[in-house]
Coordinates of C-alpha atoms and ligand atoms in Angstrom, one line a residue:
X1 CA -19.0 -6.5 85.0
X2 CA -20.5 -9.9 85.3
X3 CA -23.0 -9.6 82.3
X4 CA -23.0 -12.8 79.9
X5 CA -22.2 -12.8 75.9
X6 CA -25.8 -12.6 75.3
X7 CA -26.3 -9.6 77.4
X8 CA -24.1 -7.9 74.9
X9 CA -25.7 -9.5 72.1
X10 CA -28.9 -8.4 73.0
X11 CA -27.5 -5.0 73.5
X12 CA -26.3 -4.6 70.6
X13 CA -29.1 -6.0 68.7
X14 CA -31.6 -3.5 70.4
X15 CA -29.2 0.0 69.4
X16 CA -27.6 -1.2 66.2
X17 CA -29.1 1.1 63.0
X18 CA -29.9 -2.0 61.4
X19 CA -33.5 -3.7 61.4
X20 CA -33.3 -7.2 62.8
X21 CA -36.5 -9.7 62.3
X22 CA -36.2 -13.0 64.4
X23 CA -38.2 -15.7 62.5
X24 CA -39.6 -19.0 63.5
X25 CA -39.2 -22.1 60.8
X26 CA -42.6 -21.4 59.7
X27 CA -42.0 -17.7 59.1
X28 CA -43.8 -16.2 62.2
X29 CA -42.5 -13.1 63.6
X30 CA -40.4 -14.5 67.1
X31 CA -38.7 -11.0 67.8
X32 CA -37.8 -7.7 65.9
X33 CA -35.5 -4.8 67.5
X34 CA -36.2 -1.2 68.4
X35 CA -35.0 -0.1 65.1
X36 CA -38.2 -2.0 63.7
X37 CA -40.6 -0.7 65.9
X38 CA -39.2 2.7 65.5
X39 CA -39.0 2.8 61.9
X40 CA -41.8 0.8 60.7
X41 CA -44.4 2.2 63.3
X42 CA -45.4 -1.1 64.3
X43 CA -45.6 -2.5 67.8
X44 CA -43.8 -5.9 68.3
X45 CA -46.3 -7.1 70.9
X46 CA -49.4 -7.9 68.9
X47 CA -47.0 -9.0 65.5
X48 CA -45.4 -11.4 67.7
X49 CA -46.7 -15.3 66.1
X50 CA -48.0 -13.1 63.3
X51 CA -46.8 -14.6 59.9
X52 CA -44.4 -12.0 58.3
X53 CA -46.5 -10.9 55.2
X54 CA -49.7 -10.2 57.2
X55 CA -47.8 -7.8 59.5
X56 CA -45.8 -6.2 56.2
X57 CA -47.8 -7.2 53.4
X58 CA -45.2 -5.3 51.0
X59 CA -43.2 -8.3 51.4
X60 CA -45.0 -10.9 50.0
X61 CA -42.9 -11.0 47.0
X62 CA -41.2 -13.5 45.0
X63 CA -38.2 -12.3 46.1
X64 CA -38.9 -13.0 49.5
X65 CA -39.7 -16.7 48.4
X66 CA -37.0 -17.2 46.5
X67 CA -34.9 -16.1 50.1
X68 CA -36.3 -18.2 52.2
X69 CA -36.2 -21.3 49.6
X70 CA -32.4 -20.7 49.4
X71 CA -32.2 -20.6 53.3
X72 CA -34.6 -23.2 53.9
X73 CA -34.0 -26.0 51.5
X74 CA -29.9 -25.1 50.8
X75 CA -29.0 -23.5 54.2
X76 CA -27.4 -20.8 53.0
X77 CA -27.4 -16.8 53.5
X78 CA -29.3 -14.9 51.0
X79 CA -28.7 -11.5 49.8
X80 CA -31.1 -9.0 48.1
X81 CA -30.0 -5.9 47.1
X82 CA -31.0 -2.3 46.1
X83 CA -30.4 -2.5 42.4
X84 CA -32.8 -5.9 42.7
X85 CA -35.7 -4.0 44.8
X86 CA -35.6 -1.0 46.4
X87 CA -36.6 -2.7 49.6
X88 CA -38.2 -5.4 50.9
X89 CA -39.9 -3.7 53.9
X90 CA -41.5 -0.6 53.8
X91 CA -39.6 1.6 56.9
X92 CA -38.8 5.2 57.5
X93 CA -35.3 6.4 58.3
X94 CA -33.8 9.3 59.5
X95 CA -34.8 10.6 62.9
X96 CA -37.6 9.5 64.9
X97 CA -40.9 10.9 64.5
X98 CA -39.7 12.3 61.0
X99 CA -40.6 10.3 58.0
X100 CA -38.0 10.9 55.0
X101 CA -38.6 9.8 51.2
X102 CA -38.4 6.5 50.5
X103 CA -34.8 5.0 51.0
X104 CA -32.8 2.0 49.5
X105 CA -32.8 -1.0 51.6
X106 CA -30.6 -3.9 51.3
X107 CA -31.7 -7.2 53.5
X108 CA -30.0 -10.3 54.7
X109 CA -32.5 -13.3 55.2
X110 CA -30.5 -16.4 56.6
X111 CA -31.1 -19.2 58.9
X112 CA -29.8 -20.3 62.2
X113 CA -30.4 -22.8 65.0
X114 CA -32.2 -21.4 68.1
X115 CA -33.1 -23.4 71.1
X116 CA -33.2 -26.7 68.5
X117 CA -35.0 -25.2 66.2
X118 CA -34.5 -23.9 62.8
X119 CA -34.9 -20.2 62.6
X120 CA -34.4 -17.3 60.6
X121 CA -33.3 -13.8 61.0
X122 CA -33.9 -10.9 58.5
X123 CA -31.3 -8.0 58.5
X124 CA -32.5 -4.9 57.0
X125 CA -29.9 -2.1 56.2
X126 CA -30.1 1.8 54.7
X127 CA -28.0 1.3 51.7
X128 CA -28.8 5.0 50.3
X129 CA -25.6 6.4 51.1
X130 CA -23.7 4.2 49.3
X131 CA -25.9 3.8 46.6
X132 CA -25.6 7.8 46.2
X133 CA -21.7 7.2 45.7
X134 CA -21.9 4.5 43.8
X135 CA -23.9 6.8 41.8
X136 CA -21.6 9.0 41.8
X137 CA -19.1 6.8 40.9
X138 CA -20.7 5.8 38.2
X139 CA -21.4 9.9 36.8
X140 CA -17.7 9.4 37.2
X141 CA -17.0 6.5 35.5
X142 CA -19.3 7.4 32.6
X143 CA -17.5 11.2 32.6
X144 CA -14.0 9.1 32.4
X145 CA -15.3 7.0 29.7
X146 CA -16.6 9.8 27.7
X147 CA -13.3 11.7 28.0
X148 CA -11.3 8.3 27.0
X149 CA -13.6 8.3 23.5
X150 CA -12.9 12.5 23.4
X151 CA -8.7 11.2 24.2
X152 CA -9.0 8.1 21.4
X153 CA -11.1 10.5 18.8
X154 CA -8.0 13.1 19.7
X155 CA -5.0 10.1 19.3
X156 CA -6.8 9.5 16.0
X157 CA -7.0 12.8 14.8
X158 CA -3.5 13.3 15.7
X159 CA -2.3 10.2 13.8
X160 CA -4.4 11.3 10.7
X161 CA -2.3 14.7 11.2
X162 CA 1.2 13.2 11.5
X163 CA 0.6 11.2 8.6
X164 CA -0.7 13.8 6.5
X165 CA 2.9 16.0 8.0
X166 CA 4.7 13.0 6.8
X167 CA 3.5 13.0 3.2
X168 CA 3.8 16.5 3.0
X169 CA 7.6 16.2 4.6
X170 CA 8.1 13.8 2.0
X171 CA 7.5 15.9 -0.5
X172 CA 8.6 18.8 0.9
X173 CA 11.7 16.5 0.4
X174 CA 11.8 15.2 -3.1
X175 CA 11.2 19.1 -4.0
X176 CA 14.1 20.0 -2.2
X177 CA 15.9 17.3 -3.8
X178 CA 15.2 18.6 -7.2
X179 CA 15.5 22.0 -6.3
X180 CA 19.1 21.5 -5.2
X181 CA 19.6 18.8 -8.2
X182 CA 18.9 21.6 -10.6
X183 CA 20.7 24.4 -8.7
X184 CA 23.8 22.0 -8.7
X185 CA 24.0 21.1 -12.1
X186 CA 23.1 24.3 -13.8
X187 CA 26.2 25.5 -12.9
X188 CA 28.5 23.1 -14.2
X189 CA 26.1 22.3 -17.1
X190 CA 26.3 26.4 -17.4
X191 CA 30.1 26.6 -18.0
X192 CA 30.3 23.6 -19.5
X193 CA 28.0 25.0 -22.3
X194 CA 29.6 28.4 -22.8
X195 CA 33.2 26.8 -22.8
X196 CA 31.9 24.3 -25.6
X197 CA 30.4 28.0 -27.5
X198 CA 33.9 29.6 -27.0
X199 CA 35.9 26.5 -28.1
X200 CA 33.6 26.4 -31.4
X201 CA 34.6 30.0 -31.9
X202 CA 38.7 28.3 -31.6
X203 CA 38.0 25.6 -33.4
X204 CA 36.5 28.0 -36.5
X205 CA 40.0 30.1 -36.3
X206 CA 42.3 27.1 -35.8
X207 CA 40.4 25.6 -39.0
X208 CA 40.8 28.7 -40.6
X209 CA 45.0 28.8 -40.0
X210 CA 44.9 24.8 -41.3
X211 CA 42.5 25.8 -43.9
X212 CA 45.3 28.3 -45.0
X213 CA 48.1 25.7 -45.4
X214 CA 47.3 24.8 -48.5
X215 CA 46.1 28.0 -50.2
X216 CA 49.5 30.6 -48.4
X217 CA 52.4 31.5 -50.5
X218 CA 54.8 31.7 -47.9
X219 CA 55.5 30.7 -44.3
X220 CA 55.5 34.1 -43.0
X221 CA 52.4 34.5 -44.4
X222 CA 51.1 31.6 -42.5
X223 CA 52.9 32.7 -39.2
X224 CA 51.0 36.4 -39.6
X225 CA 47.8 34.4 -39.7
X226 CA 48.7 32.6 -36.2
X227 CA 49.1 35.6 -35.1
X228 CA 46.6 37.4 -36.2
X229 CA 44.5 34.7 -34.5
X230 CA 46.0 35.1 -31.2
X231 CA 47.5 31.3 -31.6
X232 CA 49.1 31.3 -28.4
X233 CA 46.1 32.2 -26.3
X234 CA 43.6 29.6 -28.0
X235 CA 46.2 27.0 -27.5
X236 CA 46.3 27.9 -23.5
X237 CA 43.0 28.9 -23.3
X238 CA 41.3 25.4 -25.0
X239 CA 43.4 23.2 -22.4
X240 CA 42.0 25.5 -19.9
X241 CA 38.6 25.2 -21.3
X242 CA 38.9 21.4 -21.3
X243 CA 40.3 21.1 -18.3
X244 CA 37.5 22.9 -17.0
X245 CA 34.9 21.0 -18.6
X246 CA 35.8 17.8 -17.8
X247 CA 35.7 18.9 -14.0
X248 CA 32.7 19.7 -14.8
X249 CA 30.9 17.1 -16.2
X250 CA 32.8 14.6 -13.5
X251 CA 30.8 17.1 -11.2
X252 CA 27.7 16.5 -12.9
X253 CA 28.2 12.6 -12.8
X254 CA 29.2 12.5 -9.4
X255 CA 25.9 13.9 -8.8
X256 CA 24.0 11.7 -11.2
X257 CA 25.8 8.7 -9.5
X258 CA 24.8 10.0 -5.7
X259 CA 21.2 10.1 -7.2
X260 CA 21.1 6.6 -8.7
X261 CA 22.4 5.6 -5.4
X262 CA 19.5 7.7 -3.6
X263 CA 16.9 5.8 -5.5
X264 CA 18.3 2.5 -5.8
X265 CA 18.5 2.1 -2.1
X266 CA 15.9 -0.3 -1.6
X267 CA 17.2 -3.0 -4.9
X268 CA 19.8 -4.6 -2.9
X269 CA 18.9 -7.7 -0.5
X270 CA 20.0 -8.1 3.1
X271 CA 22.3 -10.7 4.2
X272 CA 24.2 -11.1 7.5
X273 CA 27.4 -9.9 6.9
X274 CA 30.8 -9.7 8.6
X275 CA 31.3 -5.9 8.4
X276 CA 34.8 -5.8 9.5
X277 CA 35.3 -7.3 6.1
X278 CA 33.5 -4.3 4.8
X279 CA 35.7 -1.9 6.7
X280 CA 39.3 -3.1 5.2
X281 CA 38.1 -3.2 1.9
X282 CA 37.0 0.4 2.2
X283 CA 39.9 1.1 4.1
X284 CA 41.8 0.0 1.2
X285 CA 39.7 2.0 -1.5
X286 CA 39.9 5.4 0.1
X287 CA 43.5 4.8 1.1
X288 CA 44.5 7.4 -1.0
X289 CA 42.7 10.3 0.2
X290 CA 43.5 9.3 4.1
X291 CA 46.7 8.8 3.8
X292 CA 48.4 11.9 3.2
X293 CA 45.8 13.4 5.5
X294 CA 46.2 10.9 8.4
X295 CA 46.8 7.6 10.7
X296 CA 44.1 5.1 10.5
X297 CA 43.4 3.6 13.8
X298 CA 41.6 0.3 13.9
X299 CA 39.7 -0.6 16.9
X300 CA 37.7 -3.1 16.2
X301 CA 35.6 -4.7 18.9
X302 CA 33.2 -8.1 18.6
X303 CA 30.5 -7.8 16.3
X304 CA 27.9 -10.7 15.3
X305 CA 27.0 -11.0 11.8
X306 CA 24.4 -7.7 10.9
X307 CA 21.8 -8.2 9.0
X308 CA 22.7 -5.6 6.3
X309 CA 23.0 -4.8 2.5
X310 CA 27.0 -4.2 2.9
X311 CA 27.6 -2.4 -0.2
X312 CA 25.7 0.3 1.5
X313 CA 27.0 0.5 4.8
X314 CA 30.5 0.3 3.0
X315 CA 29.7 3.5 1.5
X316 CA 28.2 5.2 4.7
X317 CA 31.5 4.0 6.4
X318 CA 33.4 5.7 3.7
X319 CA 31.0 8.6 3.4
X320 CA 32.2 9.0 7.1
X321 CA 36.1 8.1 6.1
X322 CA 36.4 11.1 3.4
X323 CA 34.2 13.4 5.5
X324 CA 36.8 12.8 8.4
X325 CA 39.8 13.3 6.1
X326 CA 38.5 16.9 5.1
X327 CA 37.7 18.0 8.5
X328 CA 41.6 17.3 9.4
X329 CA 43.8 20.5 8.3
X330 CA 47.3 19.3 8.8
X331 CA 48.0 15.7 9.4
X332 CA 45.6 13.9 11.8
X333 CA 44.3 10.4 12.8
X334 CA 40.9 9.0 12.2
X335 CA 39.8 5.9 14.4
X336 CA 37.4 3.3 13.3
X337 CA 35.8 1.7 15.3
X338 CA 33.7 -1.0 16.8
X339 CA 31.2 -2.9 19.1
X340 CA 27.7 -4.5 20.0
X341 CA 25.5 -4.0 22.7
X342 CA 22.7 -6.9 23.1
X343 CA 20.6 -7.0 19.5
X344 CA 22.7 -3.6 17.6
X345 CA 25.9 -3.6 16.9
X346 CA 27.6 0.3 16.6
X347 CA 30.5 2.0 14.5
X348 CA 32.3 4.8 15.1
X349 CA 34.6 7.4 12.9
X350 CA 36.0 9.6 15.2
X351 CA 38.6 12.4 13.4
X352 CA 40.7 15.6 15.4
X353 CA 39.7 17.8 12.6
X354 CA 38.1 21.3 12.8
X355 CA 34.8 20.0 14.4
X356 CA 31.1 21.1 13.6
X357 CA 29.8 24.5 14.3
X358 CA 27.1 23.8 16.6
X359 CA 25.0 26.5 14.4
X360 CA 25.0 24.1 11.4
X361 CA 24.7 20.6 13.2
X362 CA 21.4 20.2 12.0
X363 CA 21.9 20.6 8.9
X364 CA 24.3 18.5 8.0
X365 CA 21.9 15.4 6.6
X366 CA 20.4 18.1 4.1
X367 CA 21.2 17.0 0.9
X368 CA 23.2 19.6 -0.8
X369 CA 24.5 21.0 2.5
X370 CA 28.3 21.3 2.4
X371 CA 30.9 23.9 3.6
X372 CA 33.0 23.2 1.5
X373 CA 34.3 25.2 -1.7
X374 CA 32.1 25.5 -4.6
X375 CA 33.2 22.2 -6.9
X376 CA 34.5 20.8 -4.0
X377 CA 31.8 18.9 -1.8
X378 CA 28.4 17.9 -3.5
X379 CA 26.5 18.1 0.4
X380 CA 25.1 14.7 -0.4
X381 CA 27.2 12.1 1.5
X382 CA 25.8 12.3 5.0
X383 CA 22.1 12.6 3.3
X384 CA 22.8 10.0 1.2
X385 CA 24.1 7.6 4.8
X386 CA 21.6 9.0 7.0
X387 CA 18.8 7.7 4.3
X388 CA 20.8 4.1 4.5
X389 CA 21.2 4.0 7.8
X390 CA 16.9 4.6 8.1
X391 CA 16.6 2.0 5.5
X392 CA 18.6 -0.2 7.9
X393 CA 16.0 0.7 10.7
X394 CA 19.3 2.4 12.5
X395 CA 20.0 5.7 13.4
X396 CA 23.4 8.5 13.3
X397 CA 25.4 10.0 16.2
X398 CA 27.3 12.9 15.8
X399 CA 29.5 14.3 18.9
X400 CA 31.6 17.2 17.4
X401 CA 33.9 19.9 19.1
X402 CA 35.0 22.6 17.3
X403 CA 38.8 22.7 17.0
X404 CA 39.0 19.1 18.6
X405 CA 37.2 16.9 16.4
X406 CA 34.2 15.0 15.3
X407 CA 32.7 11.2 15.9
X408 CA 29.7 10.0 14.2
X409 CA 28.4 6.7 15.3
X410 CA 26.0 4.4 13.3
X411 CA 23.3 2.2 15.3
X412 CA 22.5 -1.0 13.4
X413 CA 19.4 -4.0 14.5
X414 CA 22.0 -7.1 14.4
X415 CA 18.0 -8.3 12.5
X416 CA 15.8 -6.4 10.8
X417 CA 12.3 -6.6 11.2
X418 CA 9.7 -8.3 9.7
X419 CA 8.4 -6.4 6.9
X420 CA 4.7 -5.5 7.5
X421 CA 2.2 -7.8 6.5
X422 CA 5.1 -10.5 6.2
X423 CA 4.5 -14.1 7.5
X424 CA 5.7 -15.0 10.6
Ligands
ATP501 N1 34.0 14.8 10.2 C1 33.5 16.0 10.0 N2 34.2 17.1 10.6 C2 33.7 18.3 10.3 N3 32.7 18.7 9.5 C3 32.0 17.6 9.0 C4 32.4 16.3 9.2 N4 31.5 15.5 8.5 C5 30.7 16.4 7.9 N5 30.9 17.6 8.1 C6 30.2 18.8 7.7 O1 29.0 18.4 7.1 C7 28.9 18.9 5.8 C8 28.1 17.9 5.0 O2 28.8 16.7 4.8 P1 28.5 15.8 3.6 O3 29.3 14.6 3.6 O4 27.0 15.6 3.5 O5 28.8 16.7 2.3 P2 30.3 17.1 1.9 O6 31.3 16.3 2.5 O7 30.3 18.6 2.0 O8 30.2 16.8 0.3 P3 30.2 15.3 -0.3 O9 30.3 14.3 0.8 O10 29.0 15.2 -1.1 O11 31.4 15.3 -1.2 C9 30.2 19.1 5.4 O12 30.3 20.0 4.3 C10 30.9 19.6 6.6 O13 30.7 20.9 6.9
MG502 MG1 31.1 14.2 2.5

């Protein structure tokens, strides 16, 4: 092939789908392409040296001035575009011969040197297509943004819900609270009351045998009296009754004290505190109960100073301790331990007692919850540490095998937050 570049240029001008308008400086028509012809039904021979708005008068527009003004006076390419007009020149697409609705047009009107000369060319293009997807995309768009409202309106709704849940949980909470506070204490309150009834009913015959002292004639008379008076069982019986009583009222005050502690949760202030220090002096308070029951392993690991009220986490610690010490049946060992992993710090009680039966391991931060003989366990420790441990923005572990043993593990913010609305 020995054709020259503008043999393909020219080519390609004459079969591209595109309308191309040669134009001389003073915007005469120099040459348009088969495309033009075709489309607009105008011959090229009689337009040529024709100004371009006598031969398509539609395009005598502002537009079209403010085109050639950019590529006249600034040299530069200028755009118009369907959104702008729908088109510049009036042409029919589709095939030949067959005239279809009116289409978008987008044009190109830029200058260029020709022979010396300033020109200009005029590109006209069929932007209908992609003005139908874009309309479509848009349908789209606008469907996605309508179902992003529908999704926020739904996020919103959902929040109100939870919120609503919350309150309700929360006193679904404080009911169940009182409901157990009551249930716990009538009992002991209960006996307590009828031992006092019974001992009035001793104290009214042991008054009467005193009573009697001064006004008997002889010993033996006195001694029938005892008798009479079953003596020997009152004298049992009241220790028993005592006994009894003061177990439970301690009962009762054990309770009382757990509540206070409940509701005075938030009194204390945080400090950073060295909890080791925390952990021997609780060590040394419960000694007692662990010691008969089992070895005490430390194994303590670095921690940083944890922003904390420590009286409380003391008691969650020996919530844990005591808990530990019951699960163990013979004699065991209890570890405490350690550690910190970037901005929380952990600790761990890990016992070989009995374990957890998986059926109850979610229940065991229910206040009242305990397994343990009635006047034995009052179910409020772990609620009472789990509700610390919240107020501590932490959270509990618990990994428990039956017959092997149980660890719980606290998670604690080295920091606490901000309160809301707090300055920063
Ligand atoms: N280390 C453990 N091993 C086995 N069971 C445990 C352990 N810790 C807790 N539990 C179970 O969880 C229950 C609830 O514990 P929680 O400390 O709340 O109450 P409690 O120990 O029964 O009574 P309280 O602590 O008020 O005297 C216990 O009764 C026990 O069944
Ligand atoms: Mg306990």
């Amino acid at each position: 092939m020995d054709s020259s570049p503008m043999d393909f240029a020219g080519a390609l001008v004459e079969q591209i789908e595109v309308g191309v308008i040669l134009l001389d400086h003073d915007l005469r028509i120099l040459h348009w392409n088969t495309f033009v012809s075709q489309r607009s039904g105008k011959a090229l021979a009689p337009a040529r040296g024709q100004p371009l708005v006598s031969v398509f008068p539609e395009a005598d527009t502002n537009r079209l001035e403010q085109m050639v003004a950019k590529a006249r006076d600034e040299g530069l390419h200028a755009y118009t575009h369907w959104r702008e007009d729908p088109y510049l020149i009036q042409m029919h697409y589709g095939p030949e011969g067959q005239t279809s609705p009116l289409r978008l047009q987008s044009t190109l009107f830029f200058p260029f040197d020709c022979q010396g000369q300033r020109c200009f060319g005029l590109l006209l293009y069929d932007t209908t297509e992609f003005a139908r997807s874009n309309e479509e995309l848009t349908t789209a768009l606008n469907a996605l943004g309508s179902k992003q409202l529908e999704q926020e309106q739904l996020m919103h709704k959902l929040e109100k819900a939870n919120a609503q849940l919350l309150q309700s949980e929360k006193l679904a909470a404080i009911g169940q609270l009182a409901a157990g506070v009551a249930h716990e204490i009538n009992n002991p309150i209960g006996y307590v009351f009828s031992n006092l009834k019974t001992l009035t009913g001793y104290v009214n015959d042991l008054l009467r045998i005193v009573d009697a002292v001064d006004g008997v004639s002889s010993l033996d008379e006195l001694q029938q009296l005892k008798r009479s008076l079953e003596y020997d069982y009152i004298r049992n019986d009241v220790e028993a009754l005592i006994h009894e009583s003061e177990d439970g009222i301690e009962r009762v005050k054990k309770i009382i004290t757990a509540l206070k502690d409940f509701s005075h949760i938030e009194e204390e202030e945080f400090r950073a505190a060295d909890l080791h220090k925390g952990f021997d002096s609780t060590l040394n308070l419960v000694n007692n109960e662990l010691k008969y029951k089992a070895e005490v392993v430390r194994e303590y690991g670095d921690l940083p100073p944890v922003e904390c009220i420590p009286s409380q986490i003391n008691q969650v610690v020996m919530n844990l301790l005591i808990n530990a010490a019951h699960a163990i049946e013979g004699f065991g060992r209890i570890s405490l331990r350690s550690s910190h992993e970037g901005d929380w710090i952990w600790l761990e009680v890990e016992d070989n007692g009995k374990g957890i039966d998986p059926a109850i391991l979610n229940r065991i931060y229910e206040p009242f919850f305990t397994t343990k003989p009635v006047g034995k366990g009052t179910g409020l420790g772990l609620a009472l540490s789990y509700n610390i441990v919240q107020k501590h923005n932490g959270r509990i572990e618990v990994f428990s095998s039956p017959g092997q043993g149980t660890r719980f593990r606290v998670w604690l913010p080295t920091r606490q937050p901000l309160p809301d609305g707090a300055p920063t």
